[in-house]
Structure formats: C-alpha cells, structure tokens
Coordinates of C-alpha atoms and ligand atoms in Angstrom, one line a residue:
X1 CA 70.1 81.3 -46.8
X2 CA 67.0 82.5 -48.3
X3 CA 65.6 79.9 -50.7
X4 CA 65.9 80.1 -54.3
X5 CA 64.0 83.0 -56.1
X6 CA 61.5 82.4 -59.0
X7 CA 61.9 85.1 -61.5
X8 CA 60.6 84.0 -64.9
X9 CA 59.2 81.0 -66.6
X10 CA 60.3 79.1 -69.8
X11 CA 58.6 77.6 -72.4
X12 CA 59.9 74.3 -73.4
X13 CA 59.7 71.9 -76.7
X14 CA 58.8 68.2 -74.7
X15 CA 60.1 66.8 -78.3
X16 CA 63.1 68.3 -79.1
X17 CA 64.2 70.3 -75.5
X18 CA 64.0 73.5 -77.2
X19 CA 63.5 76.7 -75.1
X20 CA 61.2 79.8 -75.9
X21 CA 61.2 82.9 -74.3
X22 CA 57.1 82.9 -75.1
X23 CA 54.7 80.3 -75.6
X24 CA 54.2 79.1 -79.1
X25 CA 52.0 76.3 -80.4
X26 CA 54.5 75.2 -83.1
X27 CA 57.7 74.1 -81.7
X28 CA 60.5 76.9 -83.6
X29 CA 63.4 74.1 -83.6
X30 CA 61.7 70.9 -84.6
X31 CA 58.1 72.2 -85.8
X32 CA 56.2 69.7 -83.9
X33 CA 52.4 71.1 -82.6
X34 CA 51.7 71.2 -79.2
X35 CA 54.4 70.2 -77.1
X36 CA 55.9 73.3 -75.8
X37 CA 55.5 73.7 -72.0
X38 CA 56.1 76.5 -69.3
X39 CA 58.6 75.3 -66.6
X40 CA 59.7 77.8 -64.2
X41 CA 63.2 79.0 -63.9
X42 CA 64.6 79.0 -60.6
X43 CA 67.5 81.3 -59.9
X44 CA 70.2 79.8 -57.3
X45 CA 72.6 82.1 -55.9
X46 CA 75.8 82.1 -58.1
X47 CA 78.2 78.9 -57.2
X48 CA 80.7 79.3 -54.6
X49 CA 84.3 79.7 -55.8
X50 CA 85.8 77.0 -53.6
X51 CA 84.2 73.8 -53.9
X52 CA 85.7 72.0 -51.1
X53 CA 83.2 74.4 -48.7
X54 CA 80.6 72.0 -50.1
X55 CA 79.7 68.9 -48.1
X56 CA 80.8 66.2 -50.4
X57 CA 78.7 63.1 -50.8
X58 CA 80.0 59.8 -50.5
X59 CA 78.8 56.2 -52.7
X60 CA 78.0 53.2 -50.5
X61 CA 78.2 49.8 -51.6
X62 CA 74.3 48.0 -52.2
X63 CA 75.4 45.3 -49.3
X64 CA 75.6 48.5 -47.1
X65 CA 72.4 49.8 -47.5
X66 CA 69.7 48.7 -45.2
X67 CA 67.0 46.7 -46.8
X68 CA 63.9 48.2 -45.7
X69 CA 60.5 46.2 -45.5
X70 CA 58.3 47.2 -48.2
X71 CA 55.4 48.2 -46.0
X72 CA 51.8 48.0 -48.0
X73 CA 48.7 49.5 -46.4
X74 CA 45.5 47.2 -47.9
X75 CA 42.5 48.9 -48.7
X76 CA 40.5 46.2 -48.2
X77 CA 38.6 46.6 -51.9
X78 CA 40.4 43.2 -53.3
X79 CA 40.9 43.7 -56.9
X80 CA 42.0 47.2 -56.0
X81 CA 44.5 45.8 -53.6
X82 CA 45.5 43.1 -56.3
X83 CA 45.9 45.2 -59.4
X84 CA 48.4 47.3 -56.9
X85 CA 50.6 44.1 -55.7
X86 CA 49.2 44.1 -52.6
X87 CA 48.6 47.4 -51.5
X88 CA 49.4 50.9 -51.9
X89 CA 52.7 51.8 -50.6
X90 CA 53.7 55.2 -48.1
X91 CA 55.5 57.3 -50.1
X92 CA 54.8 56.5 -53.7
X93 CA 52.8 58.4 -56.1
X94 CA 50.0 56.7 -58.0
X95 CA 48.1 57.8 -61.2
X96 CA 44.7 56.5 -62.0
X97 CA 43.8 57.4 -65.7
X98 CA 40.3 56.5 -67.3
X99 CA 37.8 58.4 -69.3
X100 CA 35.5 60.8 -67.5
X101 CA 32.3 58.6 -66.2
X102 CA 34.5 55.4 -65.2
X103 CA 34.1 55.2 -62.1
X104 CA 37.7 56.9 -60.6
X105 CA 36.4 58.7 -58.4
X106 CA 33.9 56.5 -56.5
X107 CA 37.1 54.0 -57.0
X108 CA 39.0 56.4 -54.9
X109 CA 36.5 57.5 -52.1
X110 CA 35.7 53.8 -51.5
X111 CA 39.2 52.9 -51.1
X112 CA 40.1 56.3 -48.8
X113 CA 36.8 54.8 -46.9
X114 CA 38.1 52.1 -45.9
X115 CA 41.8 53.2 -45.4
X116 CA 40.0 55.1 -42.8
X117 CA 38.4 52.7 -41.4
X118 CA 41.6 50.8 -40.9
X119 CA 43.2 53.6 -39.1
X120 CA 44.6 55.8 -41.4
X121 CA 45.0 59.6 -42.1
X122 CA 42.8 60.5 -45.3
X123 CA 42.3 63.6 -47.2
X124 CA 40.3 63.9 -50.8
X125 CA 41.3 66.9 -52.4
X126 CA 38.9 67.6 -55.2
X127 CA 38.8 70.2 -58.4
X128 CA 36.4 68.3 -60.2
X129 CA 33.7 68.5 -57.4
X130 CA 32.5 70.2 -54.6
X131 CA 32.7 68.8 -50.8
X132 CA 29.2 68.6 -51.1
X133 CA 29.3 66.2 -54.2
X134 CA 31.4 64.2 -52.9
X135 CA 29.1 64.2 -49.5
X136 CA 26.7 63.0 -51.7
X137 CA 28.1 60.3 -53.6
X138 CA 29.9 59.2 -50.3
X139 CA 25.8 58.3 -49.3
X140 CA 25.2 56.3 -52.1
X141 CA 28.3 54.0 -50.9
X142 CA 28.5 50.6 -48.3
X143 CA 31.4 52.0 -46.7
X144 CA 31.2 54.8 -44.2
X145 CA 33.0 57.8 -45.3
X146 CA 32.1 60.0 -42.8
X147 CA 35.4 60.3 -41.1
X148 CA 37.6 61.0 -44.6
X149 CA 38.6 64.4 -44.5
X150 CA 37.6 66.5 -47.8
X151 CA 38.8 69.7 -49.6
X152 CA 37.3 71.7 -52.1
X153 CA 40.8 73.3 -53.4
X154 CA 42.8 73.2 -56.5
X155 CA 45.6 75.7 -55.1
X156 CA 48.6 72.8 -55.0
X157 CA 50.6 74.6 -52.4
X158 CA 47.1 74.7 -50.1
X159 CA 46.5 71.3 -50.8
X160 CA 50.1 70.4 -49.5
X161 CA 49.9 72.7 -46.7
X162 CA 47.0 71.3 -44.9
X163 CA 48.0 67.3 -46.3
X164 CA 51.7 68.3 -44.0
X165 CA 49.8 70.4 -40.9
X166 CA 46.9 67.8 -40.2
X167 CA 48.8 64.5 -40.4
X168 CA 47.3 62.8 -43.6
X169 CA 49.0 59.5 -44.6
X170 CA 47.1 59.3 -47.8
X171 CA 46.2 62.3 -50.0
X172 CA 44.0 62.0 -52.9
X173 CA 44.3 64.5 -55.5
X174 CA 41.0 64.6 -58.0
X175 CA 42.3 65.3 -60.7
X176 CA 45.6 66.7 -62.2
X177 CA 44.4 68.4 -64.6
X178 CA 42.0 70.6 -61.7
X179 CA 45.0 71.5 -59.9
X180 CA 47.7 74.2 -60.6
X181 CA 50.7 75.9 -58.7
X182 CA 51.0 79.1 -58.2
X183 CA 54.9 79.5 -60.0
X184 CA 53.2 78.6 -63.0
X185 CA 51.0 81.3 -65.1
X186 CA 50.0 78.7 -67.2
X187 CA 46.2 77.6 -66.7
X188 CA 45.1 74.2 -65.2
X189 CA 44.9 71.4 -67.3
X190 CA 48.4 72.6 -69.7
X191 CA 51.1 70.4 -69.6
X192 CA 53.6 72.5 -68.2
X193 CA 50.7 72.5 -65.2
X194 CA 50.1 69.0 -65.1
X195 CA 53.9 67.8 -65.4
X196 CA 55.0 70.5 -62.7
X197 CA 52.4 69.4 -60.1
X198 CA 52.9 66.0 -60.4
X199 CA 56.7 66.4 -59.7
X200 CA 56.2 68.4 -56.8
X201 CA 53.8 65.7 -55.4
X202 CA 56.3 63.2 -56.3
X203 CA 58.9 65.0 -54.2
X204 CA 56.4 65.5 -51.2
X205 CA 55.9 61.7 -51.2
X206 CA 59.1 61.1 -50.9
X207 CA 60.2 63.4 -48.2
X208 CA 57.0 63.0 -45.9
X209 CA 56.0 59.4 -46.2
X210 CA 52.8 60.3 -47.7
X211 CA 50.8 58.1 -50.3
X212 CA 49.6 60.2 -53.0
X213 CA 47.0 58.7 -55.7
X214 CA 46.4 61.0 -58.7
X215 CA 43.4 60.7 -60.8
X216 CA 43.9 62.2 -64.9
X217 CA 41.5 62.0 -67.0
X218 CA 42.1 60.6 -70.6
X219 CA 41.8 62.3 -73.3
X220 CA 40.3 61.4 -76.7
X221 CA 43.2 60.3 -78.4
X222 CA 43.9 57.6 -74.7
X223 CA 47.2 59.9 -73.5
X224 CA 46.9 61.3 -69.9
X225 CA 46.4 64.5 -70.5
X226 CA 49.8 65.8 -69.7
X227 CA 50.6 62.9 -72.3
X228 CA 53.3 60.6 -71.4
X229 CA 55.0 62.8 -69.0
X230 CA 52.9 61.5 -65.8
X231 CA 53.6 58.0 -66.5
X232 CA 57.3 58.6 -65.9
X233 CA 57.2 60.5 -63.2
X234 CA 54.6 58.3 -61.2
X235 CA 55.6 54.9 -59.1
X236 CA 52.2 53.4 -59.9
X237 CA 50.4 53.8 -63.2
X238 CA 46.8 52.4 -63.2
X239 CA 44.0 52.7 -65.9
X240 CA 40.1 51.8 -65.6
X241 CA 38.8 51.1 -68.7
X242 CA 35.6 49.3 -69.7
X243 CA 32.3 50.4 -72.1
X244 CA 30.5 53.1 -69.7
X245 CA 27.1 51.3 -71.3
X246 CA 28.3 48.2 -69.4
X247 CA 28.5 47.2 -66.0
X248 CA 32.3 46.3 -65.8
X249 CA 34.9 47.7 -65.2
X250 CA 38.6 46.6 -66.2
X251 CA 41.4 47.8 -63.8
X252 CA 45.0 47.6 -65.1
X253 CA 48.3 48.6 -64.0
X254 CA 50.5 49.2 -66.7
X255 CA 53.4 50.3 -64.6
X256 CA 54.0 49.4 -61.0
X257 CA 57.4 49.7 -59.2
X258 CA 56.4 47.9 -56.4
X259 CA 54.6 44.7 -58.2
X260 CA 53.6 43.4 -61.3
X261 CA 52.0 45.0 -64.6
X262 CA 49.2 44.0 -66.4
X263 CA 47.1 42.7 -63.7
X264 CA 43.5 42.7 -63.9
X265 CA 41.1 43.8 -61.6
X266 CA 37.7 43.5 -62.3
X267 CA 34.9 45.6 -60.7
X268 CA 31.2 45.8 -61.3
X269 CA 29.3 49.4 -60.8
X270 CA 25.9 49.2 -58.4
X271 CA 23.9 51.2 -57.0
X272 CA 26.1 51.4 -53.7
X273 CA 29.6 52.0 -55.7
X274 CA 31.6 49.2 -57.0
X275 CA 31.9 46.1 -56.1
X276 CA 34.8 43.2 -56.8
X277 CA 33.9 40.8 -59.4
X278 CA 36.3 37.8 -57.8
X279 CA 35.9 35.2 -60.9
X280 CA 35.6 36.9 -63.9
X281 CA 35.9 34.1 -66.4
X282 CA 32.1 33.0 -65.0
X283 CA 31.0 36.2 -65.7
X284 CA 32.4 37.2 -69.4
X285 CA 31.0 33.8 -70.2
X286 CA 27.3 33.9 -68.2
X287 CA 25.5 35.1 -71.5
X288 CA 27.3 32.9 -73.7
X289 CA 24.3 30.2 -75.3
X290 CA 26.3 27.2 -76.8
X291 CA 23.5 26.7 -79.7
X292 CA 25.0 30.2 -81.5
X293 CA 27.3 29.6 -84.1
X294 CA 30.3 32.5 -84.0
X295 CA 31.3 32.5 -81.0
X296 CA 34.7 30.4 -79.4
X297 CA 35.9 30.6 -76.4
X298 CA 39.8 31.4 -75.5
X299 CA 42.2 31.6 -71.6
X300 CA 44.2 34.9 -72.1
X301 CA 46.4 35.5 -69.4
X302 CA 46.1 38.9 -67.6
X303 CA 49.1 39.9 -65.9
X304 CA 49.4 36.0 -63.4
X305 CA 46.1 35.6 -64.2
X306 CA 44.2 33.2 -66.4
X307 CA 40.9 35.1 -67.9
X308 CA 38.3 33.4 -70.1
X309 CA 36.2 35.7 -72.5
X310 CA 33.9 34.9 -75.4
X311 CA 35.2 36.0 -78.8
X312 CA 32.2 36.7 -81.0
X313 CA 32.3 36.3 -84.7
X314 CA 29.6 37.2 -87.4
X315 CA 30.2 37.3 -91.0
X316 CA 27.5 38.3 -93.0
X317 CA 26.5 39.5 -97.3
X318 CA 27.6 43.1 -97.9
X319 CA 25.0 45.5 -98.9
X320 CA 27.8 47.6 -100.5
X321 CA 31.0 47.2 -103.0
X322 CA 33.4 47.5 -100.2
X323 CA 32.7 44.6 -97.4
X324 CA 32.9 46.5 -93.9
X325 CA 35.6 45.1 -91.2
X326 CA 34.5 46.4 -87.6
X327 CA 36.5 44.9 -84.7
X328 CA 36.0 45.6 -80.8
X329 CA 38.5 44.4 -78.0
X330 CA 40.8 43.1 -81.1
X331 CA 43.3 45.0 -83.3
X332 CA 41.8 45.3 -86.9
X333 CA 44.9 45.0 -88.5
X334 CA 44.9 41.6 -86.7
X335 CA 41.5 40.6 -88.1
X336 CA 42.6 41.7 -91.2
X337 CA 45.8 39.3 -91.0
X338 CA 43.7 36.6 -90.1
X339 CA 40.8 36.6 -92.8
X340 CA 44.1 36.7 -95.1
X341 CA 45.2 33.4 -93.7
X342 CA 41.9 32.0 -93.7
X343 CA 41.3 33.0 -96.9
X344 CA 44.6 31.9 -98.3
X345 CA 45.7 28.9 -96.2
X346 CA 42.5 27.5 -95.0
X347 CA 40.5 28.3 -98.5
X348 CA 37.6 30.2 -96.6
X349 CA 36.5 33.5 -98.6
X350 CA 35.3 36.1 -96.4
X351 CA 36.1 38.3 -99.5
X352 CA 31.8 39.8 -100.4
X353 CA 30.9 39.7 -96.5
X354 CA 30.7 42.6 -93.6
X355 CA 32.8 40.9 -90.8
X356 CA 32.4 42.2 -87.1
X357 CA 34.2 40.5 -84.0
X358 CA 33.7 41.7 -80.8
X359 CA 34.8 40.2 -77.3
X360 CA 33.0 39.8 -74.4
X361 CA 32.9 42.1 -71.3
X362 CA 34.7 44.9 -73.0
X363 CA 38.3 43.2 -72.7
X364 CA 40.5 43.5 -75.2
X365 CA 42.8 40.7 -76.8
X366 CA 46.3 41.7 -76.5
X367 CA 47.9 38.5 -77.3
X368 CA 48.3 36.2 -80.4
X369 CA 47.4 33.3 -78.6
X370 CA 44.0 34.5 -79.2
X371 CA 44.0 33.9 -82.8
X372 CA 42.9 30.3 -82.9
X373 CA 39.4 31.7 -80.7
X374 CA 39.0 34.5 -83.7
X375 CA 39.8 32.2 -86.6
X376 CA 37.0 29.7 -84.9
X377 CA 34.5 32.3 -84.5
X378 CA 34.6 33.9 -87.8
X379 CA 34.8 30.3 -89.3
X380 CA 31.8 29.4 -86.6
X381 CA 29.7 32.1 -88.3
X382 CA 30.9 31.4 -92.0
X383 CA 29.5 28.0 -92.3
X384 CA 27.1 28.5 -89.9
X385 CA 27.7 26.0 -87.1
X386 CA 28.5 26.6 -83.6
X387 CA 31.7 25.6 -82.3
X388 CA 31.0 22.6 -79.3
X389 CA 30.0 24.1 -76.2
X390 CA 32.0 22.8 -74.1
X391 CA 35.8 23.8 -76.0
X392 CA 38.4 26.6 -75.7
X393 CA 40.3 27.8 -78.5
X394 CA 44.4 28.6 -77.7
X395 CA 47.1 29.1 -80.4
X396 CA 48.8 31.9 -82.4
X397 CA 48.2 31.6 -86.3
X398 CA 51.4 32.4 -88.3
X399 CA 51.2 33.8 -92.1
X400 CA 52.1 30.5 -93.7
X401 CA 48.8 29.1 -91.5
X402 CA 50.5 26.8 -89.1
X403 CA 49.3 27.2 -85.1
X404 CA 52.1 27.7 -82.3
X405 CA 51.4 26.8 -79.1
X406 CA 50.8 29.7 -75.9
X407 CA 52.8 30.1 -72.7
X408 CA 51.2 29.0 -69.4
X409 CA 49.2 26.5 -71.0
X410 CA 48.3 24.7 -67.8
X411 CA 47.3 27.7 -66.0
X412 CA 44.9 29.2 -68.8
X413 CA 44.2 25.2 -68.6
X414 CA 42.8 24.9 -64.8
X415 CA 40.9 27.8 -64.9
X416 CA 38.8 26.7 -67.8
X417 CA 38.7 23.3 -65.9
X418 CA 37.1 24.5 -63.4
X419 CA 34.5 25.8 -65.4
X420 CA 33.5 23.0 -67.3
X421 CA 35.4 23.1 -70.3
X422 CA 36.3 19.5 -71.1
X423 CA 38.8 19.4 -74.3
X424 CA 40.9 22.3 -76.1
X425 CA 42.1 22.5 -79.4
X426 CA 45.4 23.7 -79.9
X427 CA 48.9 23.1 -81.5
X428 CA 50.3 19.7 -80.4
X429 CA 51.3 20.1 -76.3
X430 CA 54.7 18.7 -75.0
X431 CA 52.6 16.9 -72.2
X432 CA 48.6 15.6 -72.4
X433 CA 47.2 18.4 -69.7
X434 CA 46.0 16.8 -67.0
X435 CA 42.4 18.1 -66.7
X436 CA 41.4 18.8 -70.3
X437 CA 41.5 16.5 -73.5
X438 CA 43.6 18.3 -76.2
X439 CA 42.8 17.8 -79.7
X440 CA 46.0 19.0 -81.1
X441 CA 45.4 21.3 -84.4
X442 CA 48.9 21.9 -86.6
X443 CA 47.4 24.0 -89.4
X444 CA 44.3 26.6 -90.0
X445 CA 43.2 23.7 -92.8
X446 CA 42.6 21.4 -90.3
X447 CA 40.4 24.2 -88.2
X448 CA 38.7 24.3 -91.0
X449 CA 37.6 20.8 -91.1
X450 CA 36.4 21.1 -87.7
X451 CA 33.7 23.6 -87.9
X452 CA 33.0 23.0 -92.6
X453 CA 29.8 21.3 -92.7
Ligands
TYD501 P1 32.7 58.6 -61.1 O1 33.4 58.0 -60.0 O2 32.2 60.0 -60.9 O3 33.6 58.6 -62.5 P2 34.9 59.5 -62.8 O4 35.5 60.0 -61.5 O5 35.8 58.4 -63.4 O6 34.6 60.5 -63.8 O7 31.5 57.7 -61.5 C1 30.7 57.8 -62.6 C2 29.5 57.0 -62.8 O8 29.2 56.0 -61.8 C3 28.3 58.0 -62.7 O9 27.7 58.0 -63.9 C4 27.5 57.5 -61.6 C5 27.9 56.1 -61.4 N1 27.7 55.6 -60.1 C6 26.9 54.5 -59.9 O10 26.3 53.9 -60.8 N2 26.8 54.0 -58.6 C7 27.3 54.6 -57.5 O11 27.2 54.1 -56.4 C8 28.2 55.7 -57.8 C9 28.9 56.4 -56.6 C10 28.3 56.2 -59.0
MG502 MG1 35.6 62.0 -61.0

C-alpha cells in the first residue's frame, strides 16, 4: 500500500479549532490574533466498505500488562540528573526552555559529553550554530566531547534519517524553533512548524527507543515559542532560569512524567561550562552581613527540597507623589497585600515610602509561607534594625493579620540547622522542633514588636 499522500495544508485557529483555507493573523471564528497554524492534511485512501477486513484490536486488563523497568541513563552532571528524577529516560522527549544566553546549550553538550563517555550513542543536531561553534565551545568544557557526533542541519526529516541509520540513543535537537519539515511551507520558528516537529519527534521516540531533548527558546512574554503546545506534547518539560548578570543558574522541571515537578537544580556558569552547586542554601546566603537591617531569612521548599534564600527589604522617602513598589523574585500583587496588612493590622505605614524587595540568587518565592521573611524585611528596613542573625522567618500572613503555619516544617527546619540557624519565628508548631528554638508569632502585631525599636 503506498503510504498516505500529502496534498494541501490547513490553517488552523489553536483557540477555537477553526479551519482556514489561507493563513490569516486574526482568527475568522473567534477573532483571536495569532493563533492560527498550518497543519498538513494527509489524504488516506477512502475506508474500506467491510470493516470486518480490518484487524480488530483487542483491551487487556492493567494486571496483564507487563510492568516494564523504568530504565534511566545518568548523565553524570548531578543536579541535571536530579531535576530529571534520576535520569533521562530512552524514549521520551524532553524540552529545555530558557531565554537565549542561559546556558542551554552548554547544559546540553556537557550532558551529551558525558552520556558518551558512559557508553552511549550521541548526536547534537544544531540550527542555532555551526559544527564549528559547537567545536569550539566543546574546548572551553572539562568534559571531552570529542567523540559526540555533531550536525549542522535543520531539515527534520535529515536529522531523523541519520539519528535512525547511525545508531544514536540520544539526539539533541538545538533548537525547535531552527528546525522545520519539509510537509510544512510555513517558515521555522511558526507554530504550525514548531508544534508539527515536535510531534513527529515525539513519535520517533516512541517507536525507536530514542531519547530526544529539545531546546526552545522563550520568548519575551515566558511562553515557548510554539506557546503551550510543546509542553503537552513533551514527557519532560524543563526551564533554566536565572539573571544572565549572575552566576547561577536555576533548573526546574515543571512537568515530568517519569518523576517529580518543581525540583531545583542549581548550577553555576565558569569558565569551563557549568558546574553543580550541591548546597545552595550556603550560597544564596554567603553575601548575607547580619549587621544590615532589611533583610530575613526564610526555608522554601523546592520541589523535596528545602532551599534557604535571603529576602531583602528596603523601604525608603519618595522623591515623588506616587511612592514606587518594585518587587524581584516575589509577585507585586503579593507585596502589595502585605504592606496592606502591615499597614492595617500591624499599624506600620509604608504609605510616603518607595519600597523595593528583592530575593537572593535570582529565585523566586512561589509560596505564601514566605510572607513572614517579607513582612520582617520590609519591617527590618522600616524601623531600621536588623533582624537577629541567626533566625529564619516561616509563616503565611492572612488579610485579617494572623500567621499560619507551612508544610514540611521539620525539613525546611534541618536544613537551616545545619547551617547555623538557632531559633525560628513562626505560628505556634504542634511539636517543639527538635533542632531549632521556635518563638511562636500568632499575629503581624506581635512581628511588629519584634523588630519596633
Ligand atoms: P549558551 O549555552 O550558548 O546559552 P543558550 O544556548 O541558552 O543560548 O551559553 C551562553 C553563555 O554562557 C555565553 O554568554 C557564554 C557563556 N559560557 C561561559 O561563561 N562559560 C563556558 O564555559 C561556556 C561554554 C559558555
Ligand atoms: Mg544555544
């Protein structure tokens, strides 16, 4: 049977379904800009009549089914490995997203490196740079990449043809948005593009056993560009973050079908590629002085993992009518809720000051349990007394001013044990933790008392 025929292409609304026989930037059926895609149209041969000359397929119940080992090859990079559960896994697809400068793609060779070195079959199929850039930045790394094979293509169908003829257990694709197939007239880089060659790769890991990591840039606005549709469609969804202008680097999955999400690996970039930073708590805190006032320090929990990072606070006499409110690493209609509680519960006007809060090596806080650090920072700064060195701030601040307690309180609790921290304020615990003294805190007034001169 000859295979399926490609006569035309579609252009389709990612909103609303929709389907236009041209491209348009403005969807015709729900009006939405932008998210009309090509797909092509595949013409089957017209079904058979009789539908008992198919072979008919047959359920089997789950005990049935063979449970197969999940098999994880390490790359040997540790944080990489622990962000991915262990490893990465034959057969999936993985996508690493980050902003252009990162560090993706020195992330990538280093880890194809040292597959290598372990044995397995590597390509690195780049767009984005020639084989002789990547020769280059290969140098400038510890591990020997010599032996990983490289490809200057962006032709998809090439790139699979040489991954299936030379026996490559893991391919490498840099990025998505530099590769294309050739059923699609769109140009590399569109979403129909992007969407269509990541599905294809998806398929080809699945049928040939082949690990396939994906790098996609990020746009502007933080989607993959592609938006959403790669997430879905890949096993593995990892992001490297960080402030190019610093040296670390946060890596996060935030989807993993093989292990947990919101793990954080952290890396630090050098002169010979990155390195693992194995205790990052030390390090968020190294240029922390205890005579400063605004700053307190809080344990968030990253993915299994108990973090410590310096929340900075300074609160200062507006030069203008309307006070300024800048906020990095925490969501500024957070800050805003909590200089209304402050203001309201605890009696501490921040109302004619600029007030910035930033957090320590570029992490972001993403739970509420990190309102007690804030709300002892910015008060810190206010009054103009530094919060004692040697305590960590955990609770979540409610609108009527009242602290709750945070989950995995003896975990956060160990880490910032072991370095050094000797008491914690926070809302009443069930049980006195074993390694810190707790000053138990009910209310934002009683904060308040704390750090008022
Ligand atoms: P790169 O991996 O090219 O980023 P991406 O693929 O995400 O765009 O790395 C970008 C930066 O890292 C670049 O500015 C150079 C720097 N770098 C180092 O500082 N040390 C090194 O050993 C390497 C390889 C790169
Ligand atoms: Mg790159």
């Amino acid at each position: 049977m000859s295979p399926p025929r490609r006569t035309r292409s579609i252009y389709r609304c990612a909103e609303c379904g929709h389907d236009h026989p041209k491209w348009v930037g403005r969807c015709e059926a729900c009006g939405v800009w932008n998210a009309v895609a090509e797909e092509p149209v595949t013409e089957r041969p017209p079904h058979r009549a009789r539908p008992s000359s198919r072979p008919s397929v047959v359920p089997s119940p789950l005990s049935d089914i063979e449970a197969s080992r999940l098999i994880r090859w390490t790359t040997g990079l540790p944080e990489f490995d622990f962000v991915l559960g262990g490893g990465i896994v034959p057969g999936s697809l993985s996508l690493i997203g980050g902003e252009p400068g990162i560090g993706k793609s020195t992330l990538l060779l280093q880890a194809a490196a040292r597959l290598r070195a372990a044995g397995r079959h590597v390509l690195y199929a780049s767009g984005e740079e020639s084989p002789e850039q990547i020769r280059l930045r290969a140098d400038r790394m510890i591990e020997d990449a010599g032996p990983v094979l490289a490809l200057g293509e962006t032709r998809l169908e090439a790139v699979l043809e040489v991954t299936r003829k030379s026996g490559v257990e893991l391919l490498v694709i840099d990025s998505i948005q530099t590769v294309y197939t050739e059923e699609l007239e769109s140009a590399p880089g569109s979403v129909g593009q992007v969407r269509e060659c990541a599905a294809r790769l998806m398929r080809f890991a699945k049928e040939t056993g082949t690990a396939v990591v994906v790098v996609g840039h990020v746009t502007k606005g933080g989607a993959i560009a592609g938006p959403k549709t790669l997430e879905h469609i890949a096993d593995t969804v990892l992001y490297f973050e960080g402030e190019t202008s610093l040296d670390y680097r946060l890596l996060r999955a935030t989807k993993n079908r093989f292990g947990s999400v919101d793990e954080l690996g952290v890396f630090s970039m050098t002169g010979q590629g990155l390195a693992a930073v194995p205790n990052p708590s030390a390090v968020f805190l190294a240029a922390r002085s205890g005579e400063t006032s605004g700053s307190a320090v809080t344990a968030l929990m990253e993915g299994t993992r108990p973090v410590l990072v310096e929340v900075q606070a300074l609160a200062a006499p507006s030069g203008y009518g309307t006070p300024q409110r800048v906020a990095t690493g925490i969501d500024p209609k957070r800050l805003a809720v909590l200089l209304a509680v402050l203001e309201r519960r605890g009696g501490s006007s921040f109302g004619q000051l600029d007030v910035f809060v930033q957090v320590s090596g570029g992490v972001r806080l993403r739970e509420p349990g990190a309102d007690l650090a804030v709300a002892a920072a910015l008060l810190s700064s206010l009054h103009n007394r530094p919060t004692p060195p040697d305590a960590l701030y955990l609770g979540e601040i409610g609108l009527g001013g009242e602290i709750r307690p945070v989950g995995a309180l003896e975990r956060r609790l160990t880490e910032a044990g072991r370095l050094g921290f000797q008491r914690v304020f926070c809302s009443r615990p069930n049980a006195p933790p074993p390694n810190l003294r707790a000053v138990s805190l009910s209310h934002v007034d009683e904060l308040v008392h704390t750090l008022a001169a």
